[in-house]
XYZ file of C-alpha atoms in Angstrom:
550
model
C -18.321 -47.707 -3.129
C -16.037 -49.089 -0.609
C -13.011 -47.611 -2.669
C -14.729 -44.636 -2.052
C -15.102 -44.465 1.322
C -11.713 -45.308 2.023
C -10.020 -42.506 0.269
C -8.178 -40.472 2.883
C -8.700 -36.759 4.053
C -5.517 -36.097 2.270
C -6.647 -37.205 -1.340
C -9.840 -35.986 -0.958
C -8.675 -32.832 -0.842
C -7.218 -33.518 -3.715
C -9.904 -35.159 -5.620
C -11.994 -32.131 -4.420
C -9.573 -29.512 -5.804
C -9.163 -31.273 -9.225
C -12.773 -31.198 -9.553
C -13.068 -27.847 -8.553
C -10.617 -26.450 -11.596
C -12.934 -28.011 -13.857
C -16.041 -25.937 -12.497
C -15.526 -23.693 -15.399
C -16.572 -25.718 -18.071
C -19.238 -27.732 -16.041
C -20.741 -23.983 -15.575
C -20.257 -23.378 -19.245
C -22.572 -26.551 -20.081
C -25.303 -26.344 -17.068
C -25.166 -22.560 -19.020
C -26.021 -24.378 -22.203
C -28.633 -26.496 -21.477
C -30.350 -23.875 -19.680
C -31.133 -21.974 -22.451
C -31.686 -24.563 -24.357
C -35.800 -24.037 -25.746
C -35.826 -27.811 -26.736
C -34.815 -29.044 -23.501
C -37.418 -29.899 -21.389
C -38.415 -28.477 -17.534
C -37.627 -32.303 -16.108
C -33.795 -32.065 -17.793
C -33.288 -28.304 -16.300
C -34.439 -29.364 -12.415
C -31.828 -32.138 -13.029
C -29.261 -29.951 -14.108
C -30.208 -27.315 -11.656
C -29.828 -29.807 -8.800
C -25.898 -30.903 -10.344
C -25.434 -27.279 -10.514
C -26.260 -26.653 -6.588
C -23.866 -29.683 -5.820
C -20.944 -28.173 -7.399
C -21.745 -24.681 -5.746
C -21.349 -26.811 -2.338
C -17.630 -27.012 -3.232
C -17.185 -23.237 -2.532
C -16.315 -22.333 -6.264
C -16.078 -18.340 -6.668
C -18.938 -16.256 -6.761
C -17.703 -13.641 -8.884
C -17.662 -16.503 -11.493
C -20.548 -17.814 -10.774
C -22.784 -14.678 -10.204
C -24.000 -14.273 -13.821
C -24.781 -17.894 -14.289
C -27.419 -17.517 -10.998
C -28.549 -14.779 -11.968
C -29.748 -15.879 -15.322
C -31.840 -18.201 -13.126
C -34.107 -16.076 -11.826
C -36.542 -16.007 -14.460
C -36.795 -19.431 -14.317
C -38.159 -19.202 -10.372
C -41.760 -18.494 -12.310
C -41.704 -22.121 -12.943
C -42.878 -24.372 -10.311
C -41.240 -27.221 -11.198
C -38.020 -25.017 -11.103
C -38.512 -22.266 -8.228
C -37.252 -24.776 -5.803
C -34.116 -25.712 -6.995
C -33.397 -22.718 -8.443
C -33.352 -20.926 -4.819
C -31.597 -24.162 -3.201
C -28.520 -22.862 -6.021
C -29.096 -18.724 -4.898
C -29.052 -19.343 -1.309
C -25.730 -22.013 -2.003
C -23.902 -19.358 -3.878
C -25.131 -16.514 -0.763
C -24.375 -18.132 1.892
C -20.950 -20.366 1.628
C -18.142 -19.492 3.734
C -16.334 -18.030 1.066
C -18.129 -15.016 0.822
C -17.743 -13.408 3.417
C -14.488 -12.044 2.153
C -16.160 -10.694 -0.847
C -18.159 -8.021 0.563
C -18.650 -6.325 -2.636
C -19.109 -8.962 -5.109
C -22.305 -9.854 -1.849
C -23.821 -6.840 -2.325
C -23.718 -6.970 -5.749
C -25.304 -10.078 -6.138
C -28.148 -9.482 -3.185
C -28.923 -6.571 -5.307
C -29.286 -8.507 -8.131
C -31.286 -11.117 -6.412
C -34.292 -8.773 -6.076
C -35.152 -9.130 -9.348
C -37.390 -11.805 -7.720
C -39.438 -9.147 -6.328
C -42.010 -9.212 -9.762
C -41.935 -12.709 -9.433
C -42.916 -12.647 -5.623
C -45.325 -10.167 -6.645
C -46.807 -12.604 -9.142
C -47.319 -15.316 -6.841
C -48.794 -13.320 -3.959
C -51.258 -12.188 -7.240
C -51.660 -16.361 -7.754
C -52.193 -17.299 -4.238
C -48.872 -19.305 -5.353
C -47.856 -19.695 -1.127
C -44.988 -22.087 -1.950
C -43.430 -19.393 -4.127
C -43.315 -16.908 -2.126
C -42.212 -18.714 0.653
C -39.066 -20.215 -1.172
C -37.884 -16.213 -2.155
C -38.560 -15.150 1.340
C -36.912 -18.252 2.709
C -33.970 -17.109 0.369
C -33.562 -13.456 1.520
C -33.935 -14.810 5.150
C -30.952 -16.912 4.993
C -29.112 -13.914 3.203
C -29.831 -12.076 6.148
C -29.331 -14.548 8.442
C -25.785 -15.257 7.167
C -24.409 -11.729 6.180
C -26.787 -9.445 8.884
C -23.268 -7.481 9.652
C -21.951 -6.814 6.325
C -26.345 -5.465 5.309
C -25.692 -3.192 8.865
C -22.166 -2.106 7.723
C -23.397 -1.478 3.880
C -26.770 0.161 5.438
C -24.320 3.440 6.729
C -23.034 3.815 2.655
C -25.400 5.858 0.571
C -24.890 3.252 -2.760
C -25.988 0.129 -0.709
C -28.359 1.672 1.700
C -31.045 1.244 -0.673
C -31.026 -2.314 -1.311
C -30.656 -2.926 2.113
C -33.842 -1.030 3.063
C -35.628 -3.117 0.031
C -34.347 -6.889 1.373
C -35.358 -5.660 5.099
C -38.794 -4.391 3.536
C -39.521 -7.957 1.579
C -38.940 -9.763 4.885
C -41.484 -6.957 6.986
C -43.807 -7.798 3.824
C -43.687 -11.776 4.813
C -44.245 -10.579 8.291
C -46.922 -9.077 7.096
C -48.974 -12.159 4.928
C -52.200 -11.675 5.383
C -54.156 -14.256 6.777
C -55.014 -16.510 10.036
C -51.898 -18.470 10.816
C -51.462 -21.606 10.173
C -55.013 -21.818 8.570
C -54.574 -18.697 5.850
C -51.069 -18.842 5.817
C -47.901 -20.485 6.805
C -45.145 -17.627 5.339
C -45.153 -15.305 8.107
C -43.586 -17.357 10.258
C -40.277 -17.601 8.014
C -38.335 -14.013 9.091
C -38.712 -15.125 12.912
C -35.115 -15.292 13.513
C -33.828 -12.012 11.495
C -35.368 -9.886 13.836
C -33.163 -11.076 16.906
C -30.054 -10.965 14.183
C -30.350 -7.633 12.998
C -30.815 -6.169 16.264
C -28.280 -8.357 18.134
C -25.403 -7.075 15.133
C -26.937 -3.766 15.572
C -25.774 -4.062 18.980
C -22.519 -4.499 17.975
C -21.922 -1.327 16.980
C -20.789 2.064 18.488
C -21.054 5.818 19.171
C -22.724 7.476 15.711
C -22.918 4.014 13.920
C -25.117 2.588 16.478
C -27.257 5.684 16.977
C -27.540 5.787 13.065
C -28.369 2.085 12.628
C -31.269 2.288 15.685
C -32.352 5.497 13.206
C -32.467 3.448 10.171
C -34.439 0.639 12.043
C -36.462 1.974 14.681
C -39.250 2.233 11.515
C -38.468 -1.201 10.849
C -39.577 -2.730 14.065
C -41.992 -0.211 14.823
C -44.029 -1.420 11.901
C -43.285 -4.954 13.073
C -44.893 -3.716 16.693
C -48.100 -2.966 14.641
C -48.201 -5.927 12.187
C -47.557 -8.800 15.121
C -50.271 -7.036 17.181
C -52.476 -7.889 14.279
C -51.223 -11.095 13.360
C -51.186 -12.051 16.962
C -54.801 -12.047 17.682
C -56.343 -14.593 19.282
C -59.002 -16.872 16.086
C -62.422 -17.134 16.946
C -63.205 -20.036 19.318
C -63.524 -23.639 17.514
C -61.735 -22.385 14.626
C -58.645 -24.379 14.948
C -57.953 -28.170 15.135
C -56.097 -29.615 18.037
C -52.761 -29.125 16.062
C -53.435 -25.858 14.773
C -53.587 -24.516 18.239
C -50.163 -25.877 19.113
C -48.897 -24.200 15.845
C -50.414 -21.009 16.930
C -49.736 -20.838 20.282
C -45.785 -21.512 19.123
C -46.228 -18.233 16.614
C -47.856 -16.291 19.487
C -44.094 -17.619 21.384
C -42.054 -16.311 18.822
C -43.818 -13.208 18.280
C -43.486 -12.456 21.981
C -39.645 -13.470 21.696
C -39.518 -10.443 18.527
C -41.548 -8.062 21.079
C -38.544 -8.233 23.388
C -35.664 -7.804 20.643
C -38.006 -4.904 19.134
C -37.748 -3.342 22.599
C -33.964 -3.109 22.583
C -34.103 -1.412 19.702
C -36.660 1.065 20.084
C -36.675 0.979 24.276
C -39.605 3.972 25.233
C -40.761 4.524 21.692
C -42.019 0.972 21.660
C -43.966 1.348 25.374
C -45.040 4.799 23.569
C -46.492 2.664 20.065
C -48.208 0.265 22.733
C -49.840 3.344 24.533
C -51.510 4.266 21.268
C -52.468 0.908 20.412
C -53.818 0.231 24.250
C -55.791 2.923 23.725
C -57.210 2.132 20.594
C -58.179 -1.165 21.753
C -59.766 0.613 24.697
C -62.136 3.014 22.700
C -63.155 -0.217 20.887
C -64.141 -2.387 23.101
C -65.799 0.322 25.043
C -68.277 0.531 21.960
C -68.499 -3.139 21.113
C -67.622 -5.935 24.599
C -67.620 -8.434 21.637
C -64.469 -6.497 19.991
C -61.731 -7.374 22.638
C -59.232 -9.632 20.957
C -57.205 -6.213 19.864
C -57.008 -5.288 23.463
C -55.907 -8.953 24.293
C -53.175 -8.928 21.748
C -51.772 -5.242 22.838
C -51.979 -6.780 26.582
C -49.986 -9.819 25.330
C -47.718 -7.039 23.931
C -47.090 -5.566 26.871
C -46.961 -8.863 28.812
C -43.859 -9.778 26.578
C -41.499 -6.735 27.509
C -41.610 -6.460 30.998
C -38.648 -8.464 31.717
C -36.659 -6.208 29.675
C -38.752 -2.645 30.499
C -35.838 -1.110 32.901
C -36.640 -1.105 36.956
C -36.299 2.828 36.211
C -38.583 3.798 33.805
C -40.997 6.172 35.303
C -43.351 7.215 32.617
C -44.497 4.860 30.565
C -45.040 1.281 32.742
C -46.732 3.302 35.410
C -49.333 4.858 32.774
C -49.830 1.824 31.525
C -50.264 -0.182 35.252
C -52.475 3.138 36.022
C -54.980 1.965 33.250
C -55.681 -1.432 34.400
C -58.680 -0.171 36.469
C -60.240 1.945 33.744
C -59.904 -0.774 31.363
C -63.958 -2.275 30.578
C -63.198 -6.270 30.897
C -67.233 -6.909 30.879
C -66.261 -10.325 33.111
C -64.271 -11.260 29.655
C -62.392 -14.205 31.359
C -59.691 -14.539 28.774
C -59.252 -10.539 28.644
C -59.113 -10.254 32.722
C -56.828 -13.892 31.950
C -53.933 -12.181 30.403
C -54.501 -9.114 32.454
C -53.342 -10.927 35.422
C -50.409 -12.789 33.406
C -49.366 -9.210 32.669
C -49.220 -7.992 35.755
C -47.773 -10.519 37.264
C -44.876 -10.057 34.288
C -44.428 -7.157 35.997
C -43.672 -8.125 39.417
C -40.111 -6.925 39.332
C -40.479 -3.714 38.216
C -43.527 -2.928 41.000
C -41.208 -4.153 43.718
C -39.369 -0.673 42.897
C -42.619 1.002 42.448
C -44.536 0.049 45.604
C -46.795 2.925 45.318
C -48.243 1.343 42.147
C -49.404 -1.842 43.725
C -52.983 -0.489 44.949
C -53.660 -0.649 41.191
C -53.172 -4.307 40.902
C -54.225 -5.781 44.212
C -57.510 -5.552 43.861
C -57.926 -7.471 40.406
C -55.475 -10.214 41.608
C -57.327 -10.988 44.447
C -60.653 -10.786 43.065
C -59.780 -13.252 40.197
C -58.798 -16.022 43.123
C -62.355 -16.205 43.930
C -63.404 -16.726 40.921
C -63.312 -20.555 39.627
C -62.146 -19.300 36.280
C -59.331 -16.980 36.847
C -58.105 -18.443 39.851
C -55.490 -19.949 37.386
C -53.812 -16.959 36.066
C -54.537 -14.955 39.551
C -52.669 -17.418 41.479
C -49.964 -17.201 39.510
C -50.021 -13.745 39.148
C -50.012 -12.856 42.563
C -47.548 -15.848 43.883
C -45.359 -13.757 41.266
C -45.693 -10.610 42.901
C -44.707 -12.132 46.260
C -41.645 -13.764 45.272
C -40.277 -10.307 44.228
C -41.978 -8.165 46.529
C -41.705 -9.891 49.875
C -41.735 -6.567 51.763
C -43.809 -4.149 49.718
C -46.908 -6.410 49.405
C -47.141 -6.406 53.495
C -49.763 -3.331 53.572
C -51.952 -5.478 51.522
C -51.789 -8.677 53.271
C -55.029 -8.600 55.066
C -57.176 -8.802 51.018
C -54.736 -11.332 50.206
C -55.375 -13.508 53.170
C -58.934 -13.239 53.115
C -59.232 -14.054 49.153
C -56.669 -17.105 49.634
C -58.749 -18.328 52.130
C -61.947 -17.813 50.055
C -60.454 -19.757 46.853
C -59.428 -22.811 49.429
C -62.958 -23.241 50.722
C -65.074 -22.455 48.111
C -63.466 -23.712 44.495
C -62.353 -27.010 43.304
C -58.615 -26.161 42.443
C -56.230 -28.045 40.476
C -53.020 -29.088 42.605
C -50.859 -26.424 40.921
C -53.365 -23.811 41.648
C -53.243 -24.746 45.573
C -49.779 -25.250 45.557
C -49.687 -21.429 44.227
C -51.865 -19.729 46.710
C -49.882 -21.832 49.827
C -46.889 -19.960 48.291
C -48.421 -16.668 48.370
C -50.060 -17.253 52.023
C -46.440 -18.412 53.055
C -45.437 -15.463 51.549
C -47.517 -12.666 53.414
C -47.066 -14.483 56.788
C -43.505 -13.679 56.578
C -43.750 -10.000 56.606
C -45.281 -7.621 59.234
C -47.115 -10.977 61.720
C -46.710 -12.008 64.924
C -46.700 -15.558 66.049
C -50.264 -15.249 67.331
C -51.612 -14.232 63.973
C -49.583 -16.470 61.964
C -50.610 -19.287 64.160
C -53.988 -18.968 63.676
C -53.962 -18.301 60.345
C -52.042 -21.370 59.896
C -54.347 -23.425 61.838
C -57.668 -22.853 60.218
C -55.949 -23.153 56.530
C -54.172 -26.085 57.607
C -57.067 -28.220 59.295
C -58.885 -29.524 56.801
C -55.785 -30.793 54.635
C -54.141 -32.518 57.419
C -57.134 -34.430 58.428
C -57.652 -35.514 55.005
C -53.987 -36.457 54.957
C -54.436 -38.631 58.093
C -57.633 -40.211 56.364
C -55.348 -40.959 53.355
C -52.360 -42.158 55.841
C -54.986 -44.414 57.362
C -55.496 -46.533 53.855
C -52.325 -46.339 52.800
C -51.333 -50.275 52.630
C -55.032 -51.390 52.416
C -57.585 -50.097 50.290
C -55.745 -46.612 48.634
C -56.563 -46.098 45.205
C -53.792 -44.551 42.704
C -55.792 -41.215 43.101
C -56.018 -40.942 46.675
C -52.150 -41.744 46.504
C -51.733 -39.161 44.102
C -53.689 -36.717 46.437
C -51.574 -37.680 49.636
C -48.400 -36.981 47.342
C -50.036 -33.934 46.919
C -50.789 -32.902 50.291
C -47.516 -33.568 50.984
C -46.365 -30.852 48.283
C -48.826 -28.425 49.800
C -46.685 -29.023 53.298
C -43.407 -28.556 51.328
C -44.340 -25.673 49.606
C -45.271 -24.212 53.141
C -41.952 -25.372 54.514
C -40.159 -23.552 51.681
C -41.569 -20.315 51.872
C -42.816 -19.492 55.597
C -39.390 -17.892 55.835
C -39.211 -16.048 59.468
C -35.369 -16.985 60.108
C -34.526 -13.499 59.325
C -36.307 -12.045 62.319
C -36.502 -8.255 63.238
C -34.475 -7.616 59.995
C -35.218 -4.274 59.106
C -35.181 -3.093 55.341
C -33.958 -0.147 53.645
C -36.396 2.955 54.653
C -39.180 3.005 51.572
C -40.084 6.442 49.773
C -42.786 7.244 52.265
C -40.304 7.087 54.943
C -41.714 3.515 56.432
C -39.429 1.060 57.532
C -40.607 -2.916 56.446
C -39.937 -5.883 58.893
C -40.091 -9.505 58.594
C -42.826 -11.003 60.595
C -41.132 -11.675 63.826
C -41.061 -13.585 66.838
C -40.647 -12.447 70.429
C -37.429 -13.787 71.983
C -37.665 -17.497 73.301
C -40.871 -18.258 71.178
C -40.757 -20.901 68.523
C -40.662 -20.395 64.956
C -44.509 -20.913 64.012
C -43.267 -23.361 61.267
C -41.628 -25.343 63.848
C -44.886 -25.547 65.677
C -46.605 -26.802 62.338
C -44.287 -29.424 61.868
C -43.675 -30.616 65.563
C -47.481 -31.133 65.099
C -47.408 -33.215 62.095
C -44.730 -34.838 63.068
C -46.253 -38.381 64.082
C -48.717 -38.324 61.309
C -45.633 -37.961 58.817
C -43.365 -40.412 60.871
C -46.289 -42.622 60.111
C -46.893 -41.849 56.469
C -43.012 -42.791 56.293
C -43.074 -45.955 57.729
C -46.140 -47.410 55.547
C -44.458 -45.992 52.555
C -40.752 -47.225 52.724
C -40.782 -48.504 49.143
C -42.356 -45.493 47.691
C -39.538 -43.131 46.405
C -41.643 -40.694 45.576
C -43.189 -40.197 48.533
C -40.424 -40.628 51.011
C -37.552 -38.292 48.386
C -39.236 -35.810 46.849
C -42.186 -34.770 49.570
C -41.093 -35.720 53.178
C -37.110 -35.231 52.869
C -38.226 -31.683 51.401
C -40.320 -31.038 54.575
C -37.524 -32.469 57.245
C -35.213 -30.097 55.619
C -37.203 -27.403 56.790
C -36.204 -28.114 60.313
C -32.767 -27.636 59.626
């Protein structure tokens, strides 16, 4: 052993090569024994597993093509299927072949003769079967996605292209609850951002003819991840289960976005069908809602890559939020608001769209159960709409203000709507109004900080520290986003002709945020001194509020 490891990378190379001129004969026995009848299913996995270490020194494939292919009957065998792939996916995918276009395409053709042999498992329930062929024809994509694209434009190849392409939309397809029913469909994941990524690659007629070939391809893809993305009944699924799924719901939405590059409005058009769909369904039967959830999540997915400029398609889609029947579903009205607020960007350039979406984001902040997903929704939509969302400020205000006194929110969830009040303050108010906006939000959390400053020292618990900290986050969330330095800046004229200011402040008048904190000031100065060996408390939450000053 220790001889071993001290042979140099010279006379390895050397060792390696000598071995690899004997590969013939090795091949010529593993051949042999094989076919042998009297040798036993035990012998061949050994044999099979000496065969895929040689095929890990790169020998030819045009020599060893007929060899693996003789294999494939062998793949019925469970004992055998495994190793037998673990040699086709060695031969497919080493380095070496990817000078060898032909003698590839030759041999990916040859490998579907596993298709009656997938077909016979899926008849057997066999899952680990199937998933070793599709696993196969997955990393044969994976590794050769350019020369399948380039082969795709010839007439004789086309065909076996569309067939490996079809086996993986077939995986896609398993049917089945994932990960209770089924664990294959999950497999292909990463093709779908390969083959359109390489498909990128491409120009003028080659491109336009590739997006032809595919845009079936991932339109059926649309359709089978809206089905397979639909949400289990409740209960169904262990602790674990739900981690698995929600990961497959992740990757799904990743495959959304790649589908959308390839098939850009014919994809928003396949949604429209499906949203409607949904619609009609749920309009008959409230219980029936998890299709309309899953074309939502759909829709949800895209709208980072949906261009600012579409024109037809988002705002049809944004138009039918009213109309659609939620019934008080608080997971449908849930990823409603996510959507929306996915869409933030694109309403920023289509202000006159934002009357449609107001009103359910700020009547989910009243409401103890969506106050989650409408905080974050609507904190969205004023981080990228600053000016636009000014006309609605007075709702916004008035529901922020509601959710503060009247629910029990989780620190994120306040931290979220002191962002969006921070937010609408900014635009289109006067010191006056901000100030007395300010004043009655702020009231009751500064006296409960100066309660909490009070036992800091003495008798403060670790959760009343933990609430100071995050009082103190409230405040620096304020400081961050009540932004009025840019006074009297006037914005580019909007479509209706109106010009959009920042909230302003009349010459010689303080910035209202300096007001704030000039009034805190002592409270904080004493915080700080009873808390000089908390880190936390003194770096992360008071520094953050100083800074504002600067």
């Amino acid at each position: 052993m220790q001889e071993a490891m001290s042979i140099n990378s010279k006379d390895k190379q050397i060792i390696t090569g000598a071995v690899r001129n004997s590969h013939q004969s090795v091949l010529s026995l593993i051949s042999q024994v094989m076919q042998a009848g009297q040798v036993s299913n035990v012998i061949k996995e050994v044999v099979l597993k000496t065969l895929n270490a040689w095929l890990k020194l790169s020998l030819p494939l045009s020599e060893t093509r007929d060899l693996l292919v003789s294999l494939i009957p062998y793949s019925n065998y469970a004992l055998l299927c495994e190793p037998v792939m673990d040699a086709l996916r060695t031969a497919a995918t080493d380095v070496g072949t990817y000078n060898i276009p032909n003698t590839v395409m030759d041999f990916v053709t040859q490998l579907l003769g596993l298709a009656p042999v997938l077909e016979e498992a899926q008849h057997a329930n066999d899952e680990n079967t199937a998933s070793l062929i599709y696993s196969l024809f997955t990393s044969i994509v994976e590794c050769h996605s350019r020369l399948l694209l380039q082969c795709a434009l010839q007439a004789e190849h086309q065909a076996t292209v569309v067939q490996v392409v079809a086996l993986l939309l077939q995986c896609a397809a398993t049917p089945g609850q994932y990960p209770t029913d089924e664990t294959t469909s999950n497999i292909p994941f990463a093709v779908w951002f390969t083959i359109q990524d390489d498909i990128m690659t491409f120009e003028g007629e080659q491109q336009a003819e590739l997006l032809q070939l595919f845009q079936p391809v991932y339109l059926k893809l649309v359709d089978t991840f809206i089905q397979k993305s639909l949400l289990p009944p409740e209960n169904v699924l262990t602790s674990e289960e739900k981690e698995m799924f929600r990961c497959y719901r992740q990757d799904i939405c990743d495959t959304y976005m790649y589908a959308y590059y390839v098939l850009r409005g014919d994809m928003l058009s396949h949604l429209e069908v499906h949203l409607k769909d949904a619609v009609v369904k749920m309009q008959s039967d409230p219980s029936d809602w998890r299709y309309l959830e899953a074309v939502l999540h759909a829709y949800s997915s895209v709208a980072e890559t949906v261009a600012e400029t579409d024109n037809f398609y988002v705002p049809r889609f944004i138009q039918s939020i009213p109309q659609i029947p939620f019934s008080d579903n608080i997971q449908l009205i849930s990823v409603a608001l996510t959507t929306l607020g996915a869409y933030a960007d694109w309403l920023n350039y289509h202000q006159d769209h934002m009357h449609h979406v107001i009103p359910l984001m700020v009547e989910g902040l009243v409401n103890a159960s969506l106050v989650g997903a409408a905080s974050q929704a609507l904190r969205d939509l004023t981080l990228e709409c600053p000016l636009t969302i000014s006309p609605f400020s007075q709702p916004i205000l008035t529901s922020c203000q509601r959710a503060l006194e009247q629910s029990r929110l989780e620190s994120a969830e306040t931290e979220r709507i002191m962002t969006i009040i921070s937010r609408v303050l900014s635009v289109g108010k006067d010191q006056p109004t901000i100030m007395t906006y300010l004043n009655a939000t702020l009231t009751p959390y500064i006296s409960r900080l100066s309660h909490l400053k009070d036992l800091m020292g003495n008798s403060i618990s670790r959760d009343q520290r933990n609430e100071l900290v995050s009082l103190l986050k409230l405040l620096s969330c304020l400081a961050r986003h009540l932004n009025l330095n840019n006074s009297a800046v006037e914005e580019d004229d909007d479509e209706d002709g109106t010009t959009r200011r920042h909230s302003q402040v009349v010459s010689g008048e303080p910035q209202p945020l300096l007001l704030v904190l000039q009034q805190l000031m002592p409270l904080l100065s004493d915080i700080a001194a009873k808390a000089t060996t908390d880190q936390e408390i003194i770096e992360r939450k008071l520094l953050s509020i100083m800074a504002a000053l600067e």
